[in-house]
């Protein structure tokens, strides 16, 4: 088994496909809670083992760990949304995050089951969600991230400090 940095893995990957039966559910994880427990932002977060099968040099099928990847992608998106239109420097950082970790050639890197993919795409591309879509675990977690970042005034740099320390096996 190989240990790799999570952000490096997301950056080098063009697409991550879920298995046909894998569904986003209540097992999405609020990693921000784990991060903010450590006021110095020095704690390492153990994501456990993620199993992926390499399809091509830059495409993978996620056998185990897709909910953790969705959760982390939603956290990255929440950071982008919370700091959007604040400073020119933040706009550059947001563009970089989206290009490196969330998108590839105008499509999301994560490829989920059809109903989950539709909601995920709407979230990432800032499209309007229906009331029913806002009740999904995916949107609920994203909303928790937004609220927590804003109310606790969590700096994006601190979030990336922790994300940069996450390795996956």
Short mmCIF file of N, CA and C in Angstrom, two decimals:
data_model
loop_
_atom_site.label_atom_id
_atom_site.label_comp_id
_atom_site.label_asym_id
_atom_site.label_seq_id
_atom_site.Cartn_x
_atom_site.Cartn_y
_atom_site.Cartn_z
N UNK A 1 0.84 -1.19 0.00
CA UNK A 1 0.00 0.00 0.00
C UNK A 1 0.87 1.24 0.00
N UNK A 2 0.41 2.23 -0.69
CA UNK A 2 1.16 3.46 -0.83
C UNK A 2 0.50 4.59 -0.03
N UNK A 3 1.30 5.38 0.65
CA UNK A 3 0.80 6.54 1.39
C UNK A 3 1.04 7.76 0.52
N UNK A 4 -0.03 8.54 0.26
CA UNK A 4 0.09 9.74 -0.56
C UNK A 4 -0.61 10.91 0.13
N UNK A 5 -0.17 12.10 -0.19
CA UNK A 5 -0.80 13.30 0.33
C UNK A 5 -2.14 13.49 -0.38
N UNK A 6 -3.18 13.78 0.39
CA UNK A 6 -4.52 13.91 -0.16
C UNK A 6 -4.60 14.99 -1.24
N UNK A 7 -4.06 16.18 -0.96
CA UNK A 7 -4.15 17.26 -1.93
C UNK A 7 -3.35 16.95 -3.20
N UNK A 8 -2.21 16.30 -3.04
CA UNK A 8 -1.43 15.89 -4.22
C UNK A 8 -2.22 14.88 -5.06
N UNK A 9 -2.88 13.95 -4.38
CA UNK A 9 -3.68 12.94 -5.07
C UNK A 9 -4.82 13.61 -5.83
N UNK A 10 -5.56 14.51 -5.19
CA UNK A 10 -6.67 15.19 -5.86
C UNK A 10 -6.17 16.02 -7.04
N UNK A 11 -5.02 16.65 -6.87
CA UNK A 11 -4.46 17.49 -7.93
C UNK A 11 -4.07 16.67 -9.16
N UNK A 12 -3.52 15.49 -8.93
CA UNK A 12 -3.02 14.69 -10.05
C UNK A 12 -4.11 13.85 -10.72
N UNK A 13 -5.27 13.80 -10.11
CA UNK A 13 -6.36 12.97 -10.62
C UNK A 13 -7.29 13.78 -11.50
N UNK A 14 -7.65 13.22 -12.64
CA UNK A 14 -8.61 13.90 -13.51
C UNK A 14 -10.03 13.51 -13.16
N UNK A 15 -10.24 12.27 -12.70
CA UNK A 15 -11.58 11.87 -12.29
C UNK A 15 -11.51 10.73 -11.29
N UNK A 16 -12.46 10.76 -10.35
CA UNK A 16 -12.62 9.72 -9.34
C UNK A 16 -14.03 9.18 -9.47
N UNK A 17 -14.17 7.95 -9.84
CA UNK A 17 -15.47 7.35 -10.09
C UNK A 17 -15.91 6.53 -8.89
N UNK A 18 -17.21 6.64 -8.56
CA UNK A 18 -17.75 5.80 -7.50
C UNK A 18 -18.22 4.50 -8.12
N UNK A 19 -18.38 3.51 -7.28
CA UNK A 19 -18.98 2.26 -7.74
C UNK A 19 -20.46 2.52 -7.99
N UNK A 20 -21.07 1.72 -8.84
CA UNK A 20 -22.47 1.93 -9.20
C UNK A 20 -23.41 1.94 -7.99
N UNK A 21 -23.09 1.16 -6.97
CA UNK A 21 -23.98 1.07 -5.82
C UNK A 21 -23.65 2.07 -4.71
N UNK A 22 -22.52 2.74 -4.81
CA UNK A 22 -22.11 3.67 -3.76
C UNK A 22 -23.00 4.90 -3.77
N UNK A 23 -23.51 5.26 -2.61
CA UNK A 23 -24.44 6.38 -2.49
C UNK A 23 -23.98 7.30 -1.39
N UNK A 24 -24.06 8.60 -1.61
CA UNK A 24 -23.75 9.56 -0.56
C UNK A 24 -24.87 9.49 0.47
N UNK A 25 -24.49 9.33 1.72
CA UNK A 25 -25.51 9.19 2.75
C UNK A 25 -25.08 9.93 4.01
N UNK A 26 -25.68 9.55 5.11
CA UNK A 26 -25.39 10.22 6.37
C UNK A 26 -23.99 9.96 6.89
N UNK A 27 -23.19 9.17 6.17
CA UNK A 27 -21.82 8.89 6.59
C UNK A 27 -20.84 9.97 6.12
N UNK A 28 -21.35 11.03 5.51
CA UNK A 28 -20.47 12.15 5.18
C UNK A 28 -19.94 12.70 6.50
N UNK A 29 -18.69 13.12 6.50
CA UNK A 29 -18.00 13.47 7.75
C UNK A 29 -17.71 14.96 7.82
N UNK A 30 -18.01 15.56 8.98
CA UNK A 30 -17.67 16.96 9.19
C UNK A 30 -16.23 17.03 9.71
N UNK A 31 -15.28 17.04 8.78
CA UNK A 31 -13.87 17.11 9.16
C UNK A 31 -13.53 18.43 9.82
N UNK A 32 -14.33 19.45 9.56
CA UNK A 32 -14.07 20.75 10.15
C UNK A 32 -14.18 20.69 11.67
N UNK A 33 -15.10 19.88 12.18
CA UNK A 33 -15.19 19.69 13.63
C UNK A 33 -13.89 19.13 14.19
N UNK A 34 -13.32 18.15 13.49
CA UNK A 34 -12.06 17.57 13.94
C UNK A 34 -10.93 18.59 13.89
N UNK A 35 -10.93 19.41 12.85
CA UNK A 35 -9.87 20.40 12.68
C UNK A 35 -9.92 21.48 13.74
N UNK A 36 -11.11 21.96 14.04
CA UNK A 36 -11.22 23.10 14.95
C UNK A 36 -11.07 22.70 16.41
N UNK A 37 -11.08 21.41 16.71
CA UNK A 37 -10.79 20.96 18.07
C UNK A 37 -9.36 21.33 18.45
N UNK A 38 -8.49 21.38 17.46
CA UNK A 38 -7.08 21.70 17.65
C UNK A 38 -6.89 23.18 17.33
N UNK A 39 -6.87 24.01 18.34
CA UNK A 39 -6.80 25.47 18.13
C UNK A 39 -5.52 25.92 17.44
N UNK A 40 -4.47 25.12 17.49
CA UNK A 40 -3.21 25.48 16.84
C UNK A 40 -3.13 24.94 15.42
N UNK A 41 -4.12 24.16 15.02
CA UNK A 41 -4.18 23.56 13.69
C UNK A 41 -2.91 22.76 13.37
N UNK A 42 -2.50 21.94 14.33
CA UNK A 42 -1.31 21.12 14.14
C UNK A 42 -1.64 19.64 14.08
N UNK A 43 -2.85 19.27 14.44
CA UNK A 43 -3.27 17.88 14.49
C UNK A 43 -3.32 17.26 13.10
N UNK A 44 -2.92 16.01 13.03
CA UNK A 44 -3.07 15.27 11.78
C UNK A 44 -4.40 14.54 11.84
N UNK A 45 -5.07 14.47 10.71
CA UNK A 45 -6.35 13.78 10.65
C UNK A 45 -6.16 12.46 9.92
N UNK A 46 -6.61 11.40 10.56
CA UNK A 46 -6.48 10.08 9.98
C UNK A 46 -7.76 9.76 9.23
N UNK A 47 -7.67 9.65 7.92
CA UNK A 47 -8.83 9.29 7.12
C UNK A 47 -8.99 7.78 6.97
N UNK A 48 -8.09 7.06 7.55
CA UNK A 48 -8.15 5.62 7.40
C UNK A 48 -7.66 5.21 6.03
N UNK A 49 -7.96 4.01 5.68
CA UNK A 49 -7.51 3.46 4.39
C UNK A 49 -8.58 3.72 3.34
N UNK A 50 -8.15 4.21 2.19
CA UNK A 50 -9.04 4.40 1.06
C UNK A 50 -8.57 3.43 -0.02
N UNK A 51 -9.50 2.68 -0.54
CA UNK A 51 -9.16 1.74 -1.60
C UNK A 51 -9.58 2.32 -2.95
N UNK A 52 -8.62 2.41 -3.85
CA UNK A 52 -8.91 2.89 -5.20
C UNK A 52 -8.29 1.92 -6.21
N UNK A 53 -8.94 1.81 -7.34
CA UNK A 53 -8.44 1.00 -8.42
C UNK A 53 -8.13 1.93 -9.58
N UNK A 54 -6.90 1.93 -10.04
CA UNK A 54 -6.49 2.83 -11.11
C UNK A 54 -7.00 2.32 -12.45
N UNK A 55 -7.83 3.16 -13.12
CA UNK A 55 -8.36 2.81 -14.44
C UNK A 55 -7.36 3.19 -15.53
N UNK A 56 -6.86 4.43 -15.45
CA UNK A 56 -5.86 4.94 -16.37
C UNK A 56 -4.84 5.70 -15.53
N UNK A 57 -3.93 6.39 -16.15
CA UNK A 57 -2.89 7.10 -15.39
C UNK A 57 -3.46 8.20 -14.49
N UNK A 58 -4.65 8.72 -14.83
CA UNK A 58 -5.20 9.80 -14.02
C UNK A 58 -6.69 9.62 -13.70
N UNK A 59 -7.19 8.39 -13.84
CA UNK A 59 -8.57 8.07 -13.49
C UNK A 59 -8.59 6.89 -12.52
N UNK A 60 -9.43 7.00 -11.50
CA UNK A 60 -9.51 5.98 -10.48
C UNK A 60 -10.96 5.63 -10.19
N UNK A 61 -11.18 4.40 -9.76
CA UNK A 61 -12.47 3.99 -9.21
C UNK A 61 -12.25 3.87 -7.71
N UNK A 62 -13.06 4.58 -6.94
CA UNK A 62 -12.94 4.55 -5.49
C UNK A 62 -13.77 3.38 -4.98
N UNK A 63 -13.09 2.38 -4.41
CA UNK A 63 -13.76 1.19 -3.88
C UNK A 63 -14.29 1.50 -2.48
N UNK A 64 -13.48 2.14 -1.67
CA UNK A 64 -13.88 2.51 -0.31
C UNK A 64 -13.26 3.87 0.00
N UNK A 65 -14.09 4.81 0.41
CA UNK A 65 -13.59 6.13 0.78
C UNK A 65 -14.27 7.27 0.05
N UNK A 66 -15.25 6.98 -0.80
CA UNK A 66 -15.89 8.04 -1.59
C UNK A 66 -16.60 9.06 -0.69
N UNK A 67 -17.27 8.63 0.37
CA UNK A 67 -17.94 9.59 1.24
C UNK A 67 -16.94 10.54 1.89
N UNK A 68 -15.76 10.05 2.23
CA UNK A 68 -14.73 10.93 2.79
C UNK A 68 -14.24 11.92 1.75
N UNK A 69 -14.09 11.47 0.50
CA UNK A 69 -13.67 12.38 -0.57
C UNK A 69 -14.74 13.42 -0.88
N UNK A 70 -16.01 13.00 -0.87
CA UNK A 70 -17.10 13.96 -1.08
C UNK A 70 -17.10 14.99 0.04
N UNK A 71 -16.94 14.54 1.28
CA UNK A 71 -16.93 15.45 2.42
C UNK A 71 -15.80 16.48 2.29
N UNK A 72 -14.62 16.01 1.94
CA UNK A 72 -13.48 16.93 1.80
C UNK A 72 -13.67 17.87 0.60
N UNK A 73 -14.26 17.38 -0.47
CA UNK A 73 -14.53 18.24 -1.62
C UNK A 73 -15.54 19.33 -1.25
N UNK A 74 -16.55 18.96 -0.47
CA UNK A 74 -17.54 19.95 -0.02
C UNK A 74 -16.89 20.98 0.90
N UNK A 75 -15.94 20.55 1.71
CA UNK A 75 -15.21 21.49 2.56
C UNK A 75 -14.40 22.46 1.70
N UNK A 76 -13.72 21.96 0.70
CA UNK A 76 -12.96 22.83 -0.21
C UNK A 76 -13.89 23.83 -0.88
N UNK A 77 -15.05 23.36 -1.33
CA UNK A 77 -16.01 24.25 -1.97
C UNK A 77 -16.54 25.30 -0.98
N UNK A 78 -16.81 24.89 0.24
CA UNK A 78 -17.31 25.82 1.25
C UNK A 78 -16.29 26.92 1.52
N UNK A 79 -15.02 26.56 1.58
CA UNK A 79 -13.96 27.57 1.77
C UNK A 79 -14.01 28.57 0.61
N UNK A 80 -14.13 28.05 -0.61
CA UNK A 80 -14.21 28.95 -1.78
C UNK A 80 -15.40 29.89 -1.67
N UNK A 81 -16.54 29.37 -1.30
CA UNK A 81 -17.75 30.19 -1.22
C UNK A 81 -17.67 31.23 -0.10
N UNK A 82 -17.10 30.84 1.02
CA UNK A 82 -17.01 31.76 2.16
C UNK A 82 -16.07 32.92 1.92
N UNK A 83 -15.07 32.72 1.08
CA UNK A 83 -14.09 33.77 0.84
C UNK A 83 -14.22 34.42 -0.53
N UNK A 84 -15.27 34.06 -1.26
CA UNK A 84 -15.52 34.61 -2.59
C UNK A 84 -15.78 36.11 -2.48
N UNK A 85 -15.19 36.86 -3.41
CA UNK A 85 -15.37 38.30 -3.51
C UNK A 85 -14.92 39.06 -2.25
N UNK A 86 -13.89 38.54 -1.58
CA UNK A 86 -13.36 39.25 -0.40
C UNK A 86 -12.11 40.05 -0.75
N UNK A 87 -11.16 39.40 -1.45
CA UNK A 87 -9.94 40.10 -1.86
C UNK A 87 -9.47 39.52 -3.19
N UNK A 88 -8.70 40.26 -3.97
CA UNK A 88 -8.14 39.70 -5.21
C UNK A 88 -7.28 38.46 -4.95
N UNK A 89 -6.55 38.45 -3.86
CA UNK A 89 -5.71 37.31 -3.51
C UNK A 89 -6.58 36.06 -3.27
N UNK A 90 -7.70 36.25 -2.58
CA UNK A 90 -8.59 35.13 -2.34
C UNK A 90 -9.22 34.62 -3.63
N UNK A 91 -9.51 35.52 -4.56
CA UNK A 91 -10.08 35.11 -5.85
C UNK A 91 -9.11 34.22 -6.61
N UNK A 92 -7.83 34.55 -6.56
CA UNK A 92 -6.81 33.72 -7.21
C UNK A 92 -6.73 32.36 -6.52
N UNK A 93 -6.77 32.36 -5.19
CA UNK A 93 -6.71 31.10 -4.43
C UNK A 93 -7.94 30.23 -4.74
N UNK A 94 -9.10 30.83 -4.82
CA UNK A 94 -10.34 30.10 -5.12
C UNK A 94 -10.24 29.46 -6.51
N UNK A 95 -9.76 30.21 -7.47
CA UNK A 95 -9.60 29.68 -8.84
C UNK A 95 -8.64 28.50 -8.84
N UNK A 96 -7.57 28.61 -8.09
CA UNK A 96 -6.58 27.54 -8.00
C UNK A 96 -7.17 26.30 -7.35
N UNK A 97 -7.90 26.48 -6.26
CA UNK A 97 -8.53 25.35 -5.57
C UNK A 97 -9.48 24.62 -6.51
N UNK A 98 -10.31 25.37 -7.19
CA UNK A 98 -11.29 24.75 -8.10
C UNK A 98 -10.59 23.99 -9.22
N UNK A 99 -9.56 24.59 -9.82
CA UNK A 99 -8.85 23.94 -10.93
C UNK A 99 -8.05 22.71 -10.48
N UNK A 100 -7.40 22.80 -9.32
CA UNK A 100 -6.53 21.72 -8.88
C UNK A 100 -7.28 20.56 -8.23
N UNK A 101 -8.31 20.87 -7.44
CA UNK A 101 -8.90 19.85 -6.59
C UNK A 101 -10.35 19.48 -6.90
N UNK A 102 -11.09 20.36 -7.55
CA UNK A 102 -12.52 20.10 -7.74
C UNK A 102 -12.92 19.84 -9.19
N UNK A 103 -12.23 20.48 -10.14
CA UNK A 103 -12.65 20.41 -11.54
C UNK A 103 -11.53 19.91 -12.45
N UNK A 104 -11.96 19.34 -13.58
CA UNK A 104 -11.03 18.99 -14.64
C UNK A 104 -11.76 19.20 -15.96
N UNK A 105 -11.24 20.09 -16.77
CA UNK A 105 -11.84 20.40 -18.07
C UNK A 105 -13.33 20.73 -17.98
N UNK A 106 -13.68 21.54 -16.99
CA UNK A 106 -15.07 22.00 -16.85
C UNK A 106 -16.03 21.01 -16.24
N UNK A 107 -15.54 19.83 -15.82
CA UNK A 107 -16.38 18.84 -15.16
C UNK A 107 -15.83 18.59 -13.76
N UNK A 108 -16.71 18.16 -12.87
CA UNK A 108 -16.23 17.83 -11.53
C UNK A 108 -15.36 16.57 -11.59
N UNK A 109 -14.36 16.54 -10.73
CA UNK A 109 -13.48 15.37 -10.68
C UNK A 109 -14.21 14.16 -10.10
N UNK A 110 -15.11 14.41 -9.15
CA UNK A 110 -15.84 13.30 -8.55
C UNK A 110 -16.97 12.89 -9.47
N UNK A 111 -17.08 11.60 -9.72
CA UNK A 111 -18.14 11.04 -10.56
C UNK A 111 -18.95 10.09 -9.69
N UNK A 112 -20.16 10.54 -9.36
CA UNK A 112 -21.01 9.82 -8.42
C UNK A 112 -22.18 9.17 -9.14
N UNK A 113 -23.03 8.48 -8.38
CA UNK A 113 -24.27 7.94 -8.96
C UNK A 113 -25.09 9.11 -9.48
N UNK A 114 -25.95 8.85 -10.43
CA UNK A 114 -26.68 9.91 -11.16
C UNK A 114 -27.34 10.93 -10.25
N UNK A 115 -28.14 10.49 -9.28
CA UNK A 115 -28.85 11.46 -8.44
C UNK A 115 -27.90 12.26 -7.55
N UNK A 116 -26.85 11.61 -7.05
CA UNK A 116 -25.86 12.32 -6.26
C UNK A 116 -25.04 13.27 -7.14
N UNK A 117 -24.71 12.83 -8.34
CA UNK A 117 -23.92 13.65 -9.26
C UNK A 117 -24.65 14.94 -9.60
N UNK A 118 -25.95 14.85 -9.83
CA UNK A 118 -26.73 16.04 -10.18
C UNK A 118 -26.67 17.07 -9.06
N UNK A 119 -26.84 16.63 -7.83
CA UNK A 119 -26.80 17.55 -6.68
C UNK A 119 -25.39 18.10 -6.50
N UNK A 120 -24.39 17.21 -6.58
CA UNK A 120 -23.00 17.64 -6.42
C UNK A 120 -22.63 18.68 -7.47
N UNK A 121 -23.00 18.44 -8.73
CA UNK A 121 -22.71 19.41 -9.80
C UNK A 121 -23.38 20.75 -9.52
N UNK A 122 -24.63 20.72 -9.11
CA UNK A 122 -25.33 21.97 -8.80
C UNK A 122 -24.61 22.74 -7.70
N UNK A 123 -24.15 22.02 -6.70
CA UNK A 123 -23.43 22.67 -5.59
C UNK A 123 -22.14 23.30 -6.11
N UNK A 124 -21.33 22.52 -6.79
CA UNK A 124 -20.01 22.99 -7.24
C UNK A 124 -20.12 24.13 -8.25
N UNK A 125 -21.13 24.07 -9.11
CA UNK A 125 -21.29 25.11 -10.13
C UNK A 125 -22.23 26.23 -9.71
N UNK A 126 -22.68 26.22 -8.45
CA UNK A 126 -23.48 27.32 -7.92
C UNK A 126 -24.88 27.43 -8.51
N UNK A 127 -25.45 26.30 -8.90
CA UNK A 127 -26.80 26.31 -9.46
C UNK A 127 -27.83 26.19 -8.34
N UNK A 128 -29.04 26.61 -8.63
CA UNK A 128 -30.12 26.58 -7.65
C UNK A 128 -30.55 25.14 -7.35
N UNK A 129 -30.71 24.84 -6.07
CA UNK A 129 -31.16 23.53 -5.63
C UNK A 129 -32.62 23.60 -5.21
N UNK A 130 -33.34 22.51 -5.42
CA UNK A 130 -34.74 22.44 -4.99
C UNK A 130 -34.78 22.25 -3.47
N UNK A 131 -35.95 22.41 -2.90
CA UNK A 131 -36.10 22.17 -1.47
C UNK A 131 -35.72 20.75 -1.09
N UNK A 132 -36.10 19.79 -1.92
CA UNK A 132 -35.77 18.38 -1.66
C UNK A 132 -34.26 18.17 -1.72
N UNK A 133 -33.60 18.80 -2.68
CA UNK A 133 -32.14 18.65 -2.81
C UNK A 133 -31.42 19.27 -1.61
N UNK A 134 -32.00 20.31 -1.05
CA UNK A 134 -31.39 20.94 0.13
C UNK A 134 -31.53 20.08 1.39
N UNK A 135 -32.35 19.06 1.32
CA UNK A 135 -32.52 18.15 2.46
C UNK A 135 -31.53 16.98 2.42
N UNK A 136 -30.75 16.87 1.35
CA UNK A 136 -29.82 15.75 1.22
C UNK A 136 -28.64 15.90 2.17
N UNK A 137 -28.05 14.78 2.58
CA UNK A 137 -26.86 14.86 3.45
C UNK A 137 -25.74 15.71 2.84
N UNK A 138 -25.62 15.69 1.52
CA UNK A 138 -24.56 16.45 0.86
C UNK A 138 -24.74 17.95 1.10
N UNK A 139 -25.94 18.46 0.84
CA UNK A 139 -26.17 19.89 1.04
C UNK A 139 -26.14 20.24 2.52
N UNK A 140 -26.67 19.38 3.36
CA UNK A 140 -26.69 19.65 4.79
C UNK A 140 -25.26 19.80 5.34
N UNK A 141 -24.36 18.93 4.89
CA UNK A 141 -22.97 19.04 5.34
C UNK A 141 -22.34 20.32 4.81
N UNK A 142 -22.57 20.64 3.56
CA UNK A 142 -22.04 21.88 2.99
C UNK A 142 -22.52 23.08 3.80
N UNK A 143 -23.78 23.10 4.13
CA UNK A 143 -24.34 24.20 4.92
C UNK A 143 -23.68 24.29 6.29
N UNK A 144 -23.44 23.14 6.92
CA UNK A 144 -22.73 23.13 8.22
C UNK A 144 -21.35 23.74 8.07
N UNK A 145 -20.66 23.39 6.98
CA UNK A 145 -19.33 23.96 6.74
C UNK A 145 -19.42 25.48 6.61
N UNK A 146 -20.35 25.98 5.79
CA UNK A 146 -20.50 27.42 5.60
C UNK A 146 -20.72 28.12 6.94
N UNK A 147 -21.68 27.62 7.70
CA UNK A 147 -22.03 28.24 8.97
C UNK A 147 -20.84 28.22 9.91
N UNK A 148 -20.18 27.09 10.00
CA UNK A 148 -19.06 26.95 10.93
C UNK A 148 -17.89 27.86 10.55
N UNK A 149 -17.57 27.93 9.28
CA UNK A 149 -16.47 28.80 8.84
C UNK A 149 -16.80 30.24 9.17
N UNK A 150 -18.02 30.65 8.91
CA UNK A 150 -18.43 32.04 9.17
C UNK A 150 -18.53 32.35 10.65
N UNK A 151 -19.25 31.52 11.42
CA UNK A 151 -19.47 31.84 12.84
C UNK A 151 -18.21 31.72 13.67
N UNK A 152 -17.36 30.75 13.34
CA UNK A 152 -16.12 30.57 14.10
C UNK A 152 -14.96 31.35 13.50
N UNK A 153 -15.24 32.05 12.39
CA UNK A 153 -14.23 32.86 11.70
C UNK A 153 -12.95 32.07 11.46
N UNK A 154 -13.13 30.90 10.87
CA UNK A 154 -12.00 30.02 10.58
C UNK A 154 -11.30 30.51 9.32
N UNK A 155 -10.04 30.75 9.41
CA UNK A 155 -9.25 31.23 8.29
C UNK A 155 -8.99 30.10 7.29
N UNK A 156 -9.12 30.42 6.03
CA UNK A 156 -8.87 29.44 4.98
C UNK A 156 -7.45 28.88 5.08
N UNK A 157 -6.50 29.72 5.45
CA UNK A 157 -5.11 29.27 5.57
C UNK A 157 -4.98 28.17 6.62
N UNK A 158 -5.74 28.26 7.70
CA UNK A 158 -5.70 27.22 8.73
C UNK A 158 -6.31 25.91 8.24
N UNK A 159 -7.37 26.03 7.47
CA UNK A 159 -7.99 24.82 6.91
C UNK A 159 -6.99 24.13 5.98
N UNK A 160 -6.31 24.91 5.14
CA UNK A 160 -5.35 24.31 4.21
C UNK A 160 -4.11 23.80 4.93
N UNK A 161 -3.78 24.40 6.04
CA UNK A 161 -2.66 23.91 6.84
C UNK A 161 -2.93 22.46 7.26
N UNK A 162 -4.17 22.20 7.70
CA UNK A 162 -4.53 20.84 8.10
C UNK A 162 -4.69 19.93 6.88
N UNK A 163 -5.39 20.41 5.85
CA UNK A 163 -5.59 19.58 4.66
C UNK A 163 -4.26 19.15 4.04
N UNK A 164 -3.27 20.02 4.11
CA UNK A 164 -1.96 19.70 3.57
C UNK A 164 -1.25 18.59 4.33
N UNK A 165 -1.71 18.30 5.55
CA UNK A 165 -1.10 17.25 6.35
C UNK A 165 -1.80 15.91 6.22
N UNK A 166 -2.92 15.89 5.52
CA UNK A 166 -3.68 14.64 5.40
C UNK A 166 -3.05 13.75 4.34
N UNK A 167 -2.76 12.54 4.78
CA UNK A 167 -2.27 11.53 3.85
C UNK A 167 -3.28 10.40 3.82
N UNK A 168 -3.36 9.75 2.68
CA UNK A 168 -4.25 8.61 2.56
C UNK A 168 -3.42 7.41 2.16
N UNK A 169 -3.92 6.25 2.54
CA UNK A 169 -3.22 5.01 2.23
C UNK A 169 -4.01 4.31 1.13
#
